[in-house]
Structure formats: structure tokens, C-alpha cells
Amino acid sequence: MNRLFSPISFLLLSVLISACSDDSVDLNCETVKCEDSIGLISIKIVDNNGDPVLLDDYYSFIDSRTRFQETQKDYAIRPGWYPVATNEQYDLFNPEGTILTFVGIVNERNVVEHQMLMGKDCCSIELLTGDTEIVIKNE
């Protein structure tokens, strides 16, 4: 009995380890029907008093080669709210997460450099971790 138990235990353990060794997320999207959605992730930037901060410029990047910018007018966002990413960047993100940095500029100076972990499901991008409201100290 002990001779049979050892090979079976080894085989079972090997199967369990190999099943858990792949950290990637497999999106099985074949049966999912996606509705039209904007897939917009935005960030709110306020000062100490809670008033909206008006940035002179802003952009998001994933690495030094992948920079993009969405315009507020395209998404009718209120003052102080800025688009970080949309479904237009869907292919840039991994389901398990991709680090994105949002940069906000006032008077040619970076006042915001905020990292967020972005992912995606079968239909849309999603925020995995990161704040969606940033407070900047008044100067």
C-alpha cells in the first residue's frame, strides 16, 4: 500500500503545483456579449479646501514609450475631473494589472504623478487599485 501511495501522492502534488504556477488571468470571453460602453477611468484633483484644481496639461503613461491623453471635452467631465484612460487603450492593459501613471501639470511643473493599477475584463478597462481623488496642497 505504501508503494502505491507514494507515486499517487507525487502525481497529485505535481498536478496541483502545475495548476497553481501560472499567475496569468485567462479571460474566457467567447460567450460574453459586451454592450457599448465608454470604459472611462477618471481622477478628481482638488486642493486643501476641496476646490477643483485646473491643470494646464495632463497625460497618462504606461512606460516611456506609451503615452496617451484623453481630452475632457470628449467626455464632458466637470472641472477638476480628468480622464486617465478609456477603452481606446484596452489592448495596452493586462487582465491581472498594468501600472499606469497619471501626470498633472500646472505652470510647467508636475503637481501630480499618481500611479494606478489598471486591468481589464472581457469588455472594458477597470481600476484595480489606486485613488480616484487626489488632494494638492495650496501654495
CSV table of C-alpha atoms in Angstrom, one decimal:
chain,number,residue,atom,x,y,z
A,1,MET,CA,0.0,0.0,0.0
A,2,ASN,CA,2.8,2.4,0.8
A,3,ARG,CA,4.4,1.7,-2.6
A,4,LEU,CA,1.2,2.7,-4.4
A,5,PHE,CA,0.6,5.7,-2.1
A,6,SER,CA,3.9,7.4,-2.8
A,7,PRO,CA,3.6,7.6,-6.7
A,8,ILE,CA,0.0,8.7,-6.5
A,9,SER,CA,0.8,11.4,-3.9
A,10,PHE,CA,3.7,12.6,-6.1
A,11,LEU,CA,1.4,12.7,-9.2
A,12,LEU,CA,-1.3,14.5,-7.4
A,13,LEU,CA,1.1,17.1,-5.9
A,14,SER,CA,2.7,17.7,-9.3
A,15,VAL,CA,-0.7,18.4,-10.9
A,16,LEU,CA,-1.7,20.8,-8.1
A,17,ILE,CA,1.6,22.7,-8.3
A,18,SER,CA,1.5,23.0,-12.1
A,19,ALA,CA,-2.1,24.2,-11.9
A,20,CYS,CA,-1.2,26.9,-9.5
A,21,SER,CA,2.1,28.0,-11.1
A,22,ASP,CA,0.5,30.1,-13.9
A,23,ASP,CA,-0.2,33.6,-12.4
A,24,SER,CA,-1.8,35.0,-15.5
A,25,VAL,CA,-5.5,35.5,-15.7
A,26,ASP,CA,-7.3,33.7,-18.5
A,27,LEU,CA,-10.2,35.7,-19.9
A,28,ASN,CA,-12.7,33.3,-21.5
A,29,CYS,CA,-14.7,35.9,-23.4
A,30,GLU,CA,-16.1,33.8,-26.1
A,31,THR,CA,-19.6,33.7,-24.6
A,32,VAL,CA,-19.6,37.2,-23.2
A,33,LYS,CA,-21.7,39.9,-25.1
A,34,CYS,CA,-20.3,43.3,-24.5
A,35,GLU,CA,-22.6,46.3,-24.7
A,36,ASP,CA,-21.3,49.6,-25.9
A,37,SER,CA,-19.6,51.3,-23.0
A,38,ILE,CA,-17.3,54.3,-22.7
A,39,GLY,CA,-15.0,52.4,-20.3
A,40,LEU,CA,-13.7,55.6,-18.7
A,41,ILE,CA,-11.5,55.8,-15.7
A,42,SER,CA,-11.1,59.4,-14.4
A,43,ILE,CA,-9.4,61.1,-11.5
A,44,LYS,CA,-10.6,64.1,-9.4
A,45,ILE,CA,-8.0,66.6,-8.3
A,46,VAL,CA,-8.8,69.1,-5.6
A,47,ASP,CA,-6.9,71.5,-3.3
A,48,ASN,CA,-6.9,71.5,0.6
A,49,ASN,CA,-10.3,73.3,0.5
A,50,GLY,CA,-11.9,70.8,-1.7
A,51,ASP,CA,-12.0,73.1,-4.7
A,52,PRO,CA,-11.2,71.7,-8.1
A,53,VAL,CA,-7.7,72.1,-9.4
A,54,LEU,CA,-7.5,73.3,-13.0
A,55,LEU,CA,-4.5,71.6,-14.7
A,56,ASP,CA,-2.7,73.3,-17.6
A,57,ASP,CA,-1.9,69.9,-19.1
A,58,TYR,CA,-2.1,66.3,-18.2
A,59,TYR,CA,-1.4,62.9,-19.7
A,60,SER,CA,-1.1,59.2,-18.7
A,61,PHE,CA,1.7,56.8,-19.5
A,62,ILE,CA,2.4,53.1,-19.0
A,63,ASP,CA,6.1,53.3,-19.9
A,64,SER,CA,8.4,55.8,-21.5
A,65,ARG,CA,7.2,54.7,-25.0
A,66,THR,CA,3.4,54.5,-24.3
A,67,ARG,CA,2.0,57.9,-23.5
A,68,PHE,CA,-1.6,59.0,-24.2
A,69,GLN,CA,-4.0,61.8,-23.4
A,70,GLU,CA,-7.8,61.9,-23.4
A,71,THR,CA,-9.4,65.3,-23.6
A,72,GLN,CA,-12.1,66.5,-21.2
A,73,LYS,CA,-14.3,67.8,-23.9
A,74,ASP,CA,-14.6,64.3,-25.3
A,75,TYR,CA,-16.2,63.0,-22.1
A,76,ALA,CA,-18.0,66.1,-20.7
A,77,ILE,CA,-16.1,65.9,-17.4
A,78,ARG,CA,-16.7,68.5,-14.7
A,79,PRO,CA,-13.9,70.9,-13.6
A,80,GLY,CA,-11.2,69.1,-11.5
A,81,TRP,CA,-12.0,65.7,-13.1
A,82,TYR,CA,-9.6,64.4,-15.7
A,83,PRO,CA,-9.8,61.2,-17.9
A,84,VAL,CA,-7.0,58.8,-17.1
A,85,ALA,CA,-7.7,56.0,-19.6
A,86,THR,CA,-10.6,54.8,-21.8
A,87,ASN,CA,-11.4,51.6,-23.7
A,88,GLU,CA,-9.3,53.1,-26.5
A,89,GLN,CA,-6.3,51.8,-24.6
A,90,TYR,CA,-7.9,48.4,-23.8
A,91,ASP,CA,-5.1,46.5,-25.6
A,92,LEU,CA,-2.4,48.2,-23.5
A,93,PHE,CA,-3.7,46.6,-20.3
A,94,ASN,CA,-3.3,43.1,-18.9
A,95,PRO,CA,-6.2,41.4,-17.1
A,96,GLU,CA,-4.0,40.9,-14.0
A,97,GLY,CA,-2.9,44.5,-13.9
A,98,THR,CA,-0.7,47.1,-15.6
A,99,ILE,CA,0.8,50.1,-13.8
A,100,LEU,CA,-0.3,53.4,-15.3
A,101,THR,CA,0.9,56.8,-14.1
A,102,PHE,CA,-1.2,60.0,-14.4
A,103,VAL,CA,0.7,63.2,-14.6
A,104,GLY,CA,-0.9,66.6,-14.0
A,105,ILE,CA,0.9,69.9,-14.8
A,106,VAL,CA,0.4,73.5,-13.6
A,107,ASN,CA,2.8,76.3,-14.6
A,108,GLU,CA,5.1,73.9,-16.4
A,109,ARG,CA,5.6,71.9,-13.2
A,110,ASN,CA,4.4,68.4,-12.4
A,111,VAL,CA,1.9,68.7,-9.5
A,112,VAL,CA,0.5,65.2,-9.7
A,113,GLU,CA,2.3,61.9,-10.5
A,114,HIS,CA,-0.1,59.3,-9.4
A,115,GLN,CA,0.2,55.5,-10.1
A,116,MET,CA,-2.8,53.3,-10.6
A,117,LEU,CA,-3.1,49.6,-11.3
A,118,MET,CA,-5.3,49.1,-14.3
A,119,GLY,CA,-6.8,45.9,-15.6
A,120,LYS,CA,-9.4,44.7,-18.0
A,121,ASP,CA,-12.2,42.2,-18.2
A,122,CYS,CA,-13.8,40.9,-21.3
A,123,CYS,CA,-15.4,44.2,-22.3
A,124,SER,CA,-13.8,47.1,-20.6
A,125,ILE,CA,-10.8,48.5,-18.7
A,126,GLU,CA,-11.1,48.7,-14.9
A,127,LEU,CA,-9.3,50.3,-12.0
A,128,LEU,CA,-7.8,47.6,-9.8
A,129,THR,CA,-6.1,49.8,-7.2
A,130,GLY,CA,-5.3,53.5,-6.8
A,131,ASP,CA,-7.0,56.6,-5.6
A,132,THR,CA,-9.5,58.4,-7.8
A,133,GLU,CA,-9.3,61.6,-5.7
A,134,ILE,CA,-6.0,63.5,-5.2
A,135,VAL,CA,-5.6,66.4,-2.8
A,136,ILE,CA,-2.9,69.0,-3.7
A,137,LYS,CA,-1.7,71.4,-1.1
A,138,ASN,CA,-2.4,75.1,-1.7
A,139,GLU,CA,0.7,77.2,-2.4
